[in-house]
XYZ file of C-alpha atoms in Angstrom:
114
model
C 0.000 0.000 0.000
C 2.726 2.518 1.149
C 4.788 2.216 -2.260
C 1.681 2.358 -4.301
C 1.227 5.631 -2.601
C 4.687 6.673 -2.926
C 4.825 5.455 -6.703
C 1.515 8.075 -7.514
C 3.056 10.591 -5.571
C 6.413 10.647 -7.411
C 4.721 9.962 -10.871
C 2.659 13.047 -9.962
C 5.966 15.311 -9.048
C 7.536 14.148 -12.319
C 4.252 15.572 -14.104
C 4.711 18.382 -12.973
C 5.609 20.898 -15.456
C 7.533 23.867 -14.735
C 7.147 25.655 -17.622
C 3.939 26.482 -17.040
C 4.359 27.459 -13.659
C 5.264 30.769 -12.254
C 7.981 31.121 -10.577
C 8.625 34.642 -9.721
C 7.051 33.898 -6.116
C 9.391 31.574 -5.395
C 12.602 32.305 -3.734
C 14.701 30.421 -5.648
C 18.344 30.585 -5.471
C 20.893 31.136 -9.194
C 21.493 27.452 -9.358
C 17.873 26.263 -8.644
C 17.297 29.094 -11.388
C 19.805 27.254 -13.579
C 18.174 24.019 -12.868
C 15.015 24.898 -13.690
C 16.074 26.607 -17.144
C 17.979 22.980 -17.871
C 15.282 21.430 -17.127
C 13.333 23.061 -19.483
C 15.114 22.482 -21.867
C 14.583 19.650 -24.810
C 16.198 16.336 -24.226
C 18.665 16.975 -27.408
C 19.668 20.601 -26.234
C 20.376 19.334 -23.070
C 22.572 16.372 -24.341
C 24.271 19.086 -26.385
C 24.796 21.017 -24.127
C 26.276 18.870 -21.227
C 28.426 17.770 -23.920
C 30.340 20.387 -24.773
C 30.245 21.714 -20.985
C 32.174 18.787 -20.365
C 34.115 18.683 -23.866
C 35.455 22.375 -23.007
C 35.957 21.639 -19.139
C 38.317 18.438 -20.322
C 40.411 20.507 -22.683
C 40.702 23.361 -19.576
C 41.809 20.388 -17.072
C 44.101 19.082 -19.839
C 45.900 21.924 -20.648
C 46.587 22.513 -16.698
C 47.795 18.888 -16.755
C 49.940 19.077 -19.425
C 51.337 22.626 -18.201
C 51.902 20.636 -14.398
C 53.850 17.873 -16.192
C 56.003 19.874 -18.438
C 56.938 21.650 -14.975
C 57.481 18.460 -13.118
C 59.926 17.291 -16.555
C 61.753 20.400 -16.135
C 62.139 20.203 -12.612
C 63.329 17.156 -12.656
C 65.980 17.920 -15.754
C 66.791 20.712 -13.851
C 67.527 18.570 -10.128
C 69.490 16.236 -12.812
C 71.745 18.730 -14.089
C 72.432 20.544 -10.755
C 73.295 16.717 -9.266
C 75.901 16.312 -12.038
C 77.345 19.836 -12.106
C 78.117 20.120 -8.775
C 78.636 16.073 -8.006
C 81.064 15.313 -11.047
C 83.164 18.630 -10.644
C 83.085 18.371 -7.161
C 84.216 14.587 -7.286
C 87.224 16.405 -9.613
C 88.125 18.972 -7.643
C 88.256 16.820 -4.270
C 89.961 14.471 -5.778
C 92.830 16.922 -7.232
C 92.996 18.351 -3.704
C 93.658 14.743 -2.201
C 96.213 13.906 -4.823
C 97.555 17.471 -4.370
C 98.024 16.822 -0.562
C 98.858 13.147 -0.687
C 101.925 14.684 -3.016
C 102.891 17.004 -0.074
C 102.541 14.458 2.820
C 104.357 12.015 0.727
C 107.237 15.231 -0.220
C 107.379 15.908 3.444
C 108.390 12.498 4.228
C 110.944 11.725 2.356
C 112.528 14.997 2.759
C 112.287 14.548 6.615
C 113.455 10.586 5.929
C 116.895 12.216 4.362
């Protein structure tokens, strides 16, 4: 009994037609506004419509995507680069400075062995 009543009750909401009623009474907020208008609208038109909402917000959120990987592939050529200019010319110069005073300990020594 209860769901037969609930069935008529939401097949009566659904006939409800808002085009024919007035809604300047109403306090109705811009998105129930919106709503409404889409509502209205004709099956197609709507279909269209969501379509290239969504067609146009996908391109929008793809460009941002592709702009946040291209930084992400620079930053990460970039943290490359500074890890092998400062790690290979640093292993260089650290090394020269150990040969550079192993040559003077090792000078030292045998002058002091003489």
């Amino acid at each position: 009994m209860h769901l037969t009543v609930l069935a008529s009750a939401a097949s009566a909401i659904s006939a409800v037609d808002l085009r024919n009623v007035d809604l300047s009474n109403l306090d109705l907020s811009a998105v129930d506004r919106f709503v409404v208008w889409y509502g209205t609208l004709p099956q197609g038109v709507r279909t269209l419509l969501s379509v290239a909402v969504g067609a146009a917000v996908a391109y929008v959120i793809f460009r941002i995507v592709v702009k946040i990987i291209k930084g992400v592939i620079v930053a990460v050529i970039g943290a490359v680069l500074a890890f092998l200019l400062t790690t290979v010319p640093g292993n260089m110069i650290l090394s020269n400075a150990y040969d550079r005073v192993e040559q003077q300990v090792t000078t030292s020594l045998q002058s002091v062995q003489r």
